[in-house]
Coordinates of C-alpha atoms in Angstrom, one line a residue:
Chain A
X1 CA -19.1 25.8 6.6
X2 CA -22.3 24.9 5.1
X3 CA -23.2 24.5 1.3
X4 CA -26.1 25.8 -0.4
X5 CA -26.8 29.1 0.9
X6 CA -28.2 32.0 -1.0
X7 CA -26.0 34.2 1.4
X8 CA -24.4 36.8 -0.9
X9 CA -20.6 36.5 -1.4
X10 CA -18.6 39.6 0.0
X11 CA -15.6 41.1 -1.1
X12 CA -12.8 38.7 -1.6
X13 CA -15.0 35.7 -0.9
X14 CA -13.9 32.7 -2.9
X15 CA -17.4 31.1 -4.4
X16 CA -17.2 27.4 -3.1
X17 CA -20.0 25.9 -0.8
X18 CA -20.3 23.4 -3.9
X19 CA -17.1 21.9 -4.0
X20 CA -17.3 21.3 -0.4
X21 CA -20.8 19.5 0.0
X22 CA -18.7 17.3 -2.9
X23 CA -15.7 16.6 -0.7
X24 CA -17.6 15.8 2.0
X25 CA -19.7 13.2 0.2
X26 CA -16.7 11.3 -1.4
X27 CA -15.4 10.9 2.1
X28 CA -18.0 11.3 4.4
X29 CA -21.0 9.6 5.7
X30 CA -22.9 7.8 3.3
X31 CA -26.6 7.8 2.6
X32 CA -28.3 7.2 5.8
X33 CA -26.3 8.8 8.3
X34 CA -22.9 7.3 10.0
X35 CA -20.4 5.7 8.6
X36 CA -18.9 2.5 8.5
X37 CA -16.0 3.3 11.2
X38 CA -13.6 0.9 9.2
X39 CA -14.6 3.0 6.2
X40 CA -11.1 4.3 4.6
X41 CA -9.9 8.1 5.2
X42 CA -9.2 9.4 1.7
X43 CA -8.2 12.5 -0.6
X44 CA -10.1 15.6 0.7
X45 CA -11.3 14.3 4.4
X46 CA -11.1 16.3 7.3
X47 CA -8.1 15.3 9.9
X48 CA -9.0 13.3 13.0
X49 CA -9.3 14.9 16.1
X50 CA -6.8 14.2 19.0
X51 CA -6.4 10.8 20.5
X52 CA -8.5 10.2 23.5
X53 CA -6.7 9.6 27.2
X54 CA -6.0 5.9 27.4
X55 CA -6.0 4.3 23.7
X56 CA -3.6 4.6 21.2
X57 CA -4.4 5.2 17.8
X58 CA -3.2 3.1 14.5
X59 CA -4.1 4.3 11.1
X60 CA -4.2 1.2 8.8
X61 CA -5.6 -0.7 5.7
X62 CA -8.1 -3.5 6.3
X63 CA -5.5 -5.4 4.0
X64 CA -2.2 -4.1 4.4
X65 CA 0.0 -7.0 5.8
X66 CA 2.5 -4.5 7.3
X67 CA -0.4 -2.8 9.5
X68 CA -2.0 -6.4 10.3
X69 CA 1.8 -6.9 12.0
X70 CA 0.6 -3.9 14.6
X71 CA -3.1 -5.0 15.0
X72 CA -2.1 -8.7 16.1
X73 CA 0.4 -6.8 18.1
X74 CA -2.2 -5.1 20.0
X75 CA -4.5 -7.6 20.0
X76 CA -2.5 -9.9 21.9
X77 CA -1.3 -7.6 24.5
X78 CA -5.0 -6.2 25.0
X79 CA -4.2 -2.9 24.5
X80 CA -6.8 -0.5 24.1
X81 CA -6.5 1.0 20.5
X82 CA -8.8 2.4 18.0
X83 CA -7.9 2.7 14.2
X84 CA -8.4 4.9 11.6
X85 CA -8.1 3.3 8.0
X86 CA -6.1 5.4 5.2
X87 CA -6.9 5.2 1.8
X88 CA -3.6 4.1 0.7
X89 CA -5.1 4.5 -3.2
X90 CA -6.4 8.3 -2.3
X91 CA -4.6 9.4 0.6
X92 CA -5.4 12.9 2.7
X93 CA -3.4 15.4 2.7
X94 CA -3.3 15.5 6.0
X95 CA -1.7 11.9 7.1
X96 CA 1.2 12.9 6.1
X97 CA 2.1 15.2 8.6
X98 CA 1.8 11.9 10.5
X99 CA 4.1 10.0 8.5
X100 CA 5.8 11.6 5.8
X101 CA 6.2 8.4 4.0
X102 CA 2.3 8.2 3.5
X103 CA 2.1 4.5 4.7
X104 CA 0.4 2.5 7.1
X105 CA 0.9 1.6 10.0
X106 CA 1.1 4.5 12.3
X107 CA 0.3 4.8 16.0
X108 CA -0.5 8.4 17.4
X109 CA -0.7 8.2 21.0
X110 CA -3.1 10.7 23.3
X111 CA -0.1 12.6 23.8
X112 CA 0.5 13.3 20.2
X113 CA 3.6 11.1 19.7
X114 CA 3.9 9.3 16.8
X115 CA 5.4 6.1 15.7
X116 CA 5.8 4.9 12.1
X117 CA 7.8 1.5 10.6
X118 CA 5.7 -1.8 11.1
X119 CA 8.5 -3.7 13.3
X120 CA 9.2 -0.7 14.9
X121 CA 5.5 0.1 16.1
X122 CA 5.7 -3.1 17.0
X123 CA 8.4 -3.1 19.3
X124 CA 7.3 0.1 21.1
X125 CA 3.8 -1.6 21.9
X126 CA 6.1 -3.7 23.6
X127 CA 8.1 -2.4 25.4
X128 CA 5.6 0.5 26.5
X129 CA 2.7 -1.7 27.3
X130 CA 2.8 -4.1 30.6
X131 CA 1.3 -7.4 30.3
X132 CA 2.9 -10.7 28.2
X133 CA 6.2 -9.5 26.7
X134 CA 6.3 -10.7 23.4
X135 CA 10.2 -9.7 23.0
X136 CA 12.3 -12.0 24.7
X137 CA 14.2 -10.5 27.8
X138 CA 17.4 -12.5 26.9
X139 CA 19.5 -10.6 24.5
X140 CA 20.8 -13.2 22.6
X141 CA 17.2 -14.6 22.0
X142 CA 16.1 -11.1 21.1
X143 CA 19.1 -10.9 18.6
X144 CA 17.9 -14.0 17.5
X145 CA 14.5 -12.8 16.7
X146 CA 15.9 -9.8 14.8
X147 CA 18.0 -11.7 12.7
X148 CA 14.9 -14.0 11.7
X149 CA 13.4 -11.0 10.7
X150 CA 15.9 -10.2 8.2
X151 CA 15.9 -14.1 6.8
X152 CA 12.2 -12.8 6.0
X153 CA 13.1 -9.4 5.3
X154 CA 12.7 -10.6 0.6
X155 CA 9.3 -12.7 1.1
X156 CA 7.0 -9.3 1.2
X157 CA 8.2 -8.2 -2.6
X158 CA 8.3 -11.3 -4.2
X159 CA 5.2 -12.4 -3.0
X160 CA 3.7 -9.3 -4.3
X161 CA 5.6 -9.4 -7.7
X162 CA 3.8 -13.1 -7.7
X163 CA 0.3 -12.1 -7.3
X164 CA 1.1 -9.3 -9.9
X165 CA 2.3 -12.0 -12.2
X166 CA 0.4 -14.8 -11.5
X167 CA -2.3 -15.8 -14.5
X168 CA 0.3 -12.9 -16.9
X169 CA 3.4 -13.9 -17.4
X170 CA 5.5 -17.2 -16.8
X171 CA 6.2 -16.8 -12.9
X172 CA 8.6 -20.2 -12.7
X173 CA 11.6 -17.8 -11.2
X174 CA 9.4 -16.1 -9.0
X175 CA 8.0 -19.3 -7.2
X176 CA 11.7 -20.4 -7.1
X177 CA 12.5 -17.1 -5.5
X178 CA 10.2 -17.6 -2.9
X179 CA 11.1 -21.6 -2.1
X180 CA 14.2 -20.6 -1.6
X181 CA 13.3 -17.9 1.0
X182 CA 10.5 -20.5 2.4
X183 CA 13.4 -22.7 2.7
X184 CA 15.6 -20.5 5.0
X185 CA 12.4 -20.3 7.5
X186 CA 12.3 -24.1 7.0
X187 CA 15.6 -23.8 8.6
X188 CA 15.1 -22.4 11.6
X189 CA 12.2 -24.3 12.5
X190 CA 14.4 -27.5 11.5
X191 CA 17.8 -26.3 13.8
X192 CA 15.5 -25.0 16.7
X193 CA 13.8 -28.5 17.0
X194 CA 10.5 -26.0 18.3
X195 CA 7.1 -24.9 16.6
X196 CA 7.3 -21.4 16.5
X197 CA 10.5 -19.3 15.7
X198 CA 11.3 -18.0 18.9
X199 CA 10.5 -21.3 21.1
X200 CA 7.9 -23.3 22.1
X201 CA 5.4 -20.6 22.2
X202 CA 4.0 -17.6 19.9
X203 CA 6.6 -14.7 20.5
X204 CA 7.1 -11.3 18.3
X205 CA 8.7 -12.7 15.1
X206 CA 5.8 -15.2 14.4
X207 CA 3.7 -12.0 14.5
X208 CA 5.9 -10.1 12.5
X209 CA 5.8 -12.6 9.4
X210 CA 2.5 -14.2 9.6
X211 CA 0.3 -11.7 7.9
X212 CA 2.5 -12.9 4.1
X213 CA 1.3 -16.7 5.4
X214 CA -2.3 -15.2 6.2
X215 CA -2.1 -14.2 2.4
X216 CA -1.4 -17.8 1.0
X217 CA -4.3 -19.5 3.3
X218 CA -6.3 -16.6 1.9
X219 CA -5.8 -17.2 -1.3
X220 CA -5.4 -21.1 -1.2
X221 CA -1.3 -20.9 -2.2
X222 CA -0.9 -23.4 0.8
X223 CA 1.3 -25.9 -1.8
X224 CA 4.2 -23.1 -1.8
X225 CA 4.7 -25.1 1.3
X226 CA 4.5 -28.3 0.9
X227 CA 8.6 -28.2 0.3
X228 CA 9.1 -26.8 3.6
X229 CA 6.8 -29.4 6.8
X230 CA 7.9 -27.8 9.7
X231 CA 6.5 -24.0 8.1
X232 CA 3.6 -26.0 7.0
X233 CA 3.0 -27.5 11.0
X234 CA 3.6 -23.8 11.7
X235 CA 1.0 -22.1 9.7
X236 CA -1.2 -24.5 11.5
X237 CA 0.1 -23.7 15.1
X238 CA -0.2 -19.9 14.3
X239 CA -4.0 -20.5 13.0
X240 CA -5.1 -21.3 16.4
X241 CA -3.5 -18.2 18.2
X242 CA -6.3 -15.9 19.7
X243 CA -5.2 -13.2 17.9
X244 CA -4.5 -14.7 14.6
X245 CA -7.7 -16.1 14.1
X246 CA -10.0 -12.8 15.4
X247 CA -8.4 -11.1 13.0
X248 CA -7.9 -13.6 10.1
X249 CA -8.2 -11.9 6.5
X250 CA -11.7 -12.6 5.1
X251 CA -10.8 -14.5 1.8
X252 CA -13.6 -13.4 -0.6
X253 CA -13.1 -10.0 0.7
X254 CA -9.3 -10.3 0.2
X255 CA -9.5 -11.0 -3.4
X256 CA -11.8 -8.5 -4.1
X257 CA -9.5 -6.1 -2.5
X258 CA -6.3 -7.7 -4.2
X259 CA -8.0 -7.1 -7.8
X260 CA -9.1 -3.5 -7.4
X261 CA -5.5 -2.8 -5.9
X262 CA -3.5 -4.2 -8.3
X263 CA -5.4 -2.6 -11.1
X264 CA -4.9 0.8 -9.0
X265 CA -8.4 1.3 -8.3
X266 CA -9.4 3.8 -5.6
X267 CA -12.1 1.6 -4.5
X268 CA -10.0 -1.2 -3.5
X269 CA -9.1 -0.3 0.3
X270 CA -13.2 -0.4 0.9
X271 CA -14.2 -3.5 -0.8
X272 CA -16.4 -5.5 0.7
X273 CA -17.9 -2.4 3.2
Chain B
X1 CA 37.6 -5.2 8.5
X2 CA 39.6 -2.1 9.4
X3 CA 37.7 0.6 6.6
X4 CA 34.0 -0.9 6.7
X5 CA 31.4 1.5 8.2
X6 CA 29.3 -1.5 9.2
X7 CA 32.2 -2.7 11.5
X8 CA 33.2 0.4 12.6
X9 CA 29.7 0.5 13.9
X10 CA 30.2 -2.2 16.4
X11 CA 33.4 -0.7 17.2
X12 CA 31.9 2.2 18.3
X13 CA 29.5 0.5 20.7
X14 CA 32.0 -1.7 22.1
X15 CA 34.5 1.5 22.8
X16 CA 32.2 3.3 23.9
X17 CA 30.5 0.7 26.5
X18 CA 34.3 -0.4 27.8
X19 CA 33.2 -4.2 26.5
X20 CA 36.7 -5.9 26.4
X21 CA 36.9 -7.6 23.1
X22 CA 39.0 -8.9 20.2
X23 CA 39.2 -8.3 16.6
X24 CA 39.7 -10.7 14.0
X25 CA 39.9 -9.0 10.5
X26 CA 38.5 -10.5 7.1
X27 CA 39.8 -10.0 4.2
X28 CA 36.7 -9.3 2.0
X29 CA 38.1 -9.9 -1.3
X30 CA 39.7 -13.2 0.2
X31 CA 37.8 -14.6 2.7
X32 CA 38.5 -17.7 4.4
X33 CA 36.1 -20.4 4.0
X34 CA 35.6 -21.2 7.6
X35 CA 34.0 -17.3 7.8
X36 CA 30.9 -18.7 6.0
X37 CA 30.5 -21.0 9.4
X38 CA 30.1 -17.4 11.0
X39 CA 28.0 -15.7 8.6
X40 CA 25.7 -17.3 5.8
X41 CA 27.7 -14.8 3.3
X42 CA 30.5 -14.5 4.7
X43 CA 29.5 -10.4 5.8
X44 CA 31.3 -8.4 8.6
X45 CA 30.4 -7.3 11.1
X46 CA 29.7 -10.8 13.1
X47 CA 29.7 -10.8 16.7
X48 CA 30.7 -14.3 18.4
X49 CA 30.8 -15.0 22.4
X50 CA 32.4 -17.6 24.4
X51 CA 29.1 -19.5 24.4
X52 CA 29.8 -19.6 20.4
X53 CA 26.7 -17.6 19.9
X54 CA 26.7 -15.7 16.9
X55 CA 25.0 -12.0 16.2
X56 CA 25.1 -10.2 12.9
X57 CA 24.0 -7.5 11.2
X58 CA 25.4 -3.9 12.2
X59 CA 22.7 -2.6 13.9
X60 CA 21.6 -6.5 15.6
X61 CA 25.3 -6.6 16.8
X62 CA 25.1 -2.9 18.2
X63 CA 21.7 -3.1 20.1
X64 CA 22.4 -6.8 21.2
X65 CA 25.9 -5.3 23.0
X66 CA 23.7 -2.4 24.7
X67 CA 21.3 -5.1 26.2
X68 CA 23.7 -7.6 27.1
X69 CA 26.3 -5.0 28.8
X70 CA 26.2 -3.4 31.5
X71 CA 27.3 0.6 32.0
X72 CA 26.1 3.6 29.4
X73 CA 23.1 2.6 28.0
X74 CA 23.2 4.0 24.3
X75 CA 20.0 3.7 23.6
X76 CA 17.3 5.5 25.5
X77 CA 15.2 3.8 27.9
X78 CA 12.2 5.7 26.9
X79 CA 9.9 3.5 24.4
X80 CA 8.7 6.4 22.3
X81 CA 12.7 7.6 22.6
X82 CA 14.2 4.2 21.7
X83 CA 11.6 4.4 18.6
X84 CA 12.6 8.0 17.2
X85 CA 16.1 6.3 16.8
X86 CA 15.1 3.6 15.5
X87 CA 13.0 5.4 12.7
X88 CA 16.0 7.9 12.3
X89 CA 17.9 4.7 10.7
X90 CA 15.2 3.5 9.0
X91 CA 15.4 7.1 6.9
X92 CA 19.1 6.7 6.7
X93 CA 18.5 3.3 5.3
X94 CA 15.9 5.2 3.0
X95 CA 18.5 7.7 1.3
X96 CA 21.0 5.2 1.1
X97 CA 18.6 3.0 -1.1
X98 CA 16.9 5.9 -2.6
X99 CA 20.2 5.8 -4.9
X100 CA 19.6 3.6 -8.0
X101 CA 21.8 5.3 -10.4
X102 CA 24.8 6.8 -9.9
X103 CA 24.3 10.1 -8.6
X104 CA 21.0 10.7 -6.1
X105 CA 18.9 12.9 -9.0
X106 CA 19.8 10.1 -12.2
X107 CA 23.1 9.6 -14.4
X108 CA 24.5 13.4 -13.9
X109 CA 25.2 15.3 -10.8
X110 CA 22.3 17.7 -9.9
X111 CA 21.5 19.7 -7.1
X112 CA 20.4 16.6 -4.6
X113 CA 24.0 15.4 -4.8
X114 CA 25.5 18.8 -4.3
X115 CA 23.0 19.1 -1.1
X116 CA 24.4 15.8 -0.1
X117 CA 28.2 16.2 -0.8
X118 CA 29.6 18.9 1.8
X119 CA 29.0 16.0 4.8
X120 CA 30.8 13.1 3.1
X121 CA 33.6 14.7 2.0
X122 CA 34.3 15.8 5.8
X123 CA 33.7 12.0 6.8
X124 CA 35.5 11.1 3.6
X125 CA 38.5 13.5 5.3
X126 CA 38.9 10.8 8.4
X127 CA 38.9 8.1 5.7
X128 CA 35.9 6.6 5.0
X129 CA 37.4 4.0 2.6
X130 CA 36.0 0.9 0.4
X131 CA 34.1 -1.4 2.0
X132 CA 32.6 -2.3 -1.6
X133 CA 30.4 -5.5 -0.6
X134 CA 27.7 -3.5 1.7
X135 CA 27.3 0.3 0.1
X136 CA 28.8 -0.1 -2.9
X137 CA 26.5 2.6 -4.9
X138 CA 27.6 5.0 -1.7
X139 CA 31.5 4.4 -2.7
X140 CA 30.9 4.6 -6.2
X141 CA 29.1 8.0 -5.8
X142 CA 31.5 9.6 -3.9
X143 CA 34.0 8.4 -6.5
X144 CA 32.3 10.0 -9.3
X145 CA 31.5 12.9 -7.2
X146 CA 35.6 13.2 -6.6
X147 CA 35.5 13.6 -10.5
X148 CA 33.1 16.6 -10.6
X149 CA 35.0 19.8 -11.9
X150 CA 32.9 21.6 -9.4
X151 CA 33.8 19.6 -6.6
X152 CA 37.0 19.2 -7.4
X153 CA 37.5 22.8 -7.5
X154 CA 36.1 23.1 -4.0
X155 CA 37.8 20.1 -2.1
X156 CA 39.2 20.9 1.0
X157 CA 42.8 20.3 2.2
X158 CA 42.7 17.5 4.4
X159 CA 45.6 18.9 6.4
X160 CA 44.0 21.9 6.7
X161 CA 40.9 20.7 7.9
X162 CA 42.2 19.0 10.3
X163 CA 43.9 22.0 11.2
X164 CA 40.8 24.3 11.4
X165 CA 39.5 21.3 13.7
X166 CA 42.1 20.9 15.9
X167 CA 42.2 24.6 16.6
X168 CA 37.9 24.7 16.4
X169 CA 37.5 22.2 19.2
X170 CA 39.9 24.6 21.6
X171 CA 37.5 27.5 20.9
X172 CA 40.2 29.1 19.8
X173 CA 39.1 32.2 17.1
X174 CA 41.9 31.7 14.5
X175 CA 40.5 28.8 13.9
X176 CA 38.7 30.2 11.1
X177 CA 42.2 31.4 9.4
X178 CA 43.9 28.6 9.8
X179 CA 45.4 27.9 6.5
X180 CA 45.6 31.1 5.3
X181 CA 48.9 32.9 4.4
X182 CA 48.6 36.7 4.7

């Protein structure tokens, strides 16, 4: 439908070409032509089309820690994917009829099927992709890894409250809070006498916590574990990974991000683009 | 623990796999000290093997019995399958926590809760009792839903339900009577 016209309106036409030039422009290209493909999908924008034969498809944030758990999935099995970033400040209308939650991450494969829940789009790129399982085989191992997950499962709040708080209010308890937490990884790493949390080598649960560790590197929190070596000697171990390091957070654009979000600004998912 | 739902969860799996198995009962307002050896709080249900490995959670313990067993697979083998059940839980997770007062709408019974109600009082029929350490806002809102005029007014016979069931399950058409005295 194009805007501007002199064309008469008929009977029972609805007088709009304005208001959609404006949508378009809020969401659209920007001046110049194309746009950034990592620029965010928001309020008003049209859906995508369908998933081309042989990639999946995430919709993400550039900073959401949840949907960085799927890309470092992907990346490290070198699966074919392309991704589609949501506004999560402004979403369209039309994401959710993907999720009906509204959040990110989703995968949409080219036959339509969709998968929502971080850990759990993690798991089906596991188990539906060949190549380096990063699930252990052993069921007790992969019970293991599950019950890790749940050690983790009060870090991603409280570390959000924190950064809410921090430079506010008095944020002793908080940082408490989260020692104690940092201390039941410390655990783990202490009983199972190895560097990652599933063995000697990266495996799924590293994965599935690191992008909250990402964060304090980001933001130069490292000290929160000074407490706790063997997390500390991990962080480092997990900074080397392939896929860890491609898609490492960029700090200055991270905080830029961090500010705009937590003042609720609809800018924030784009910073730095 | 012979009432909790989480338990009975893993009791399901193991029926229905044919895992030979043994129960050892905790008394959740008592527990015994040597439990917190098994679980970090001392929470049921806790899987343990004869290589004194240890699985807990509800839903760890009943996908950790479906790979390590052989027979009926419960879960589907399908990926995208396998993740449709998973996210299915994740929502039942969702309503349960969605509760932060005592009814699902705020501090007075509204129409969510009526919505809600007609399923659990059928499971609340075979005896869903306390298990108050792991859904405690669950038990207390079907307690104060007991306490609704309303649903008071309405609550089904539990004799006769199980009647209607019995006679339901056989096809047979008086099921639909059952109960009633002409």
């Amino acid at each position: 439908m194009s805007g501007g016209s002199a064309r008469s309106l008929g009977k029972g036409e609805a007088c709009s070409p304005r208001s959609a030039v404006t949508l378009r422009r809020v969401s659209g290209p920007g001046p110049g032509g194309r746009a950034a493909p990592e620029r965010s999908h928001a309020g008003g924008s049209a859906p995508p089309g369908q998933v081309p034969e042989g990639l999946i498809r995430v919709y993400s944030m550039r900073f959401c820690p949840f949907a960085k758990r799927t890309l470092l999935v992907l990346k490290a099995k070198g699966i074919g994917h392309e991704v589609i970033n949501i506004n999560l400040k402004n979403k369209p209308e039309w994401f959710f009829k993907k999720n009906p939650f509204g959040l990110v991450p989703v995968l949409e494969n080219s036959q339509g099927q969709v998968i929502y829940e971080s850990a759990i789009t993690c798991e089906y790129l596991d188990e539906a992709y060949p190549g380096k399982k990063l699930l252990p085989d052993d069921p007790y191992e992969k019970a293991c890894q599950k019950m890790v997950f749940e050690l983790f499962s009060k870090v991603p709040s409280l570390l959000l409250s924190f950064l809410r708080r921090q430079n506010k209010e008095d944020c002793s308890g908080l940082k408490e809070d989260l020692h104690k937490e940092f201390s039941k990884l410390e655990e783990v790493l202490t009983n199972k006498k190895t560097t990652f949390f599933g063995g000697s080598s990266l495996s799924m649960i590293d994965y599935l916590i690191w992008p909250w560790f990402e964060w304090l590197v980001a933001l130069e929190l490292n000290e929160y574990v000074d407490h706790t070596p063997n997390l500390k000697l991990w962080m480092a171990a997990m900074m080397k990974d392939p896929a860890v390091s491609s898609l490492f957070i960029d700090p200055k654009a991270f905080r830029g991000f961090l500010d705009l979000y937590l003042q609720n600004n609809i800018e924030a998912c784009d910073y730095g683009l | 623990m012979r009432f909790c739902p989480h338990a009975h969860r893993a009791r399901l799996v193991l029926r229905a796999k044919g895992i030979r198995h043994e129960v050892i009962n905790i008394n959740l307002r008592n527990k015994p000290e040597w439990f917190f050896t098994k679980h970090p709080f001392g929470q049921i249900p806790v899987l343990e093997n004869s290589k004194c490995q240890l699985i807990y959670d509800s839903a760890i313990a009943c996908e950790y019995l479906d790979d390590a067993y052989p027979g009926r697979k419960l879960y589907p083998c399908d990926p995208y399958e396998r993740a449709r059940q998973k996210m299915l839980l994740e929502l039942f997770y969702k309503i349960l926590g969605y509760q932060n007062t005592i009814f699902f709408g705020g501090d007075c019974i509204s129409m969510i809760d009526y919505l809600f109600w007609p399923w659990f009082e059928r499971l609340d029929v075979y005896g869903v009792a306390d298990c108050v350490n792991h859904t405690p806002a669950l038990q207390l809102w079907i307690a104060a839903m007991k306490q609704d005029p309303t649903v008071r007014a309405l609550l089904i016979d539990k004799n006769i339900f199980l009647g209607f069931l019995d006679l339901y399950f056989q096809d047979n058409p008086d099921a639909f009577d059952y109960g009633l005295s002409c």
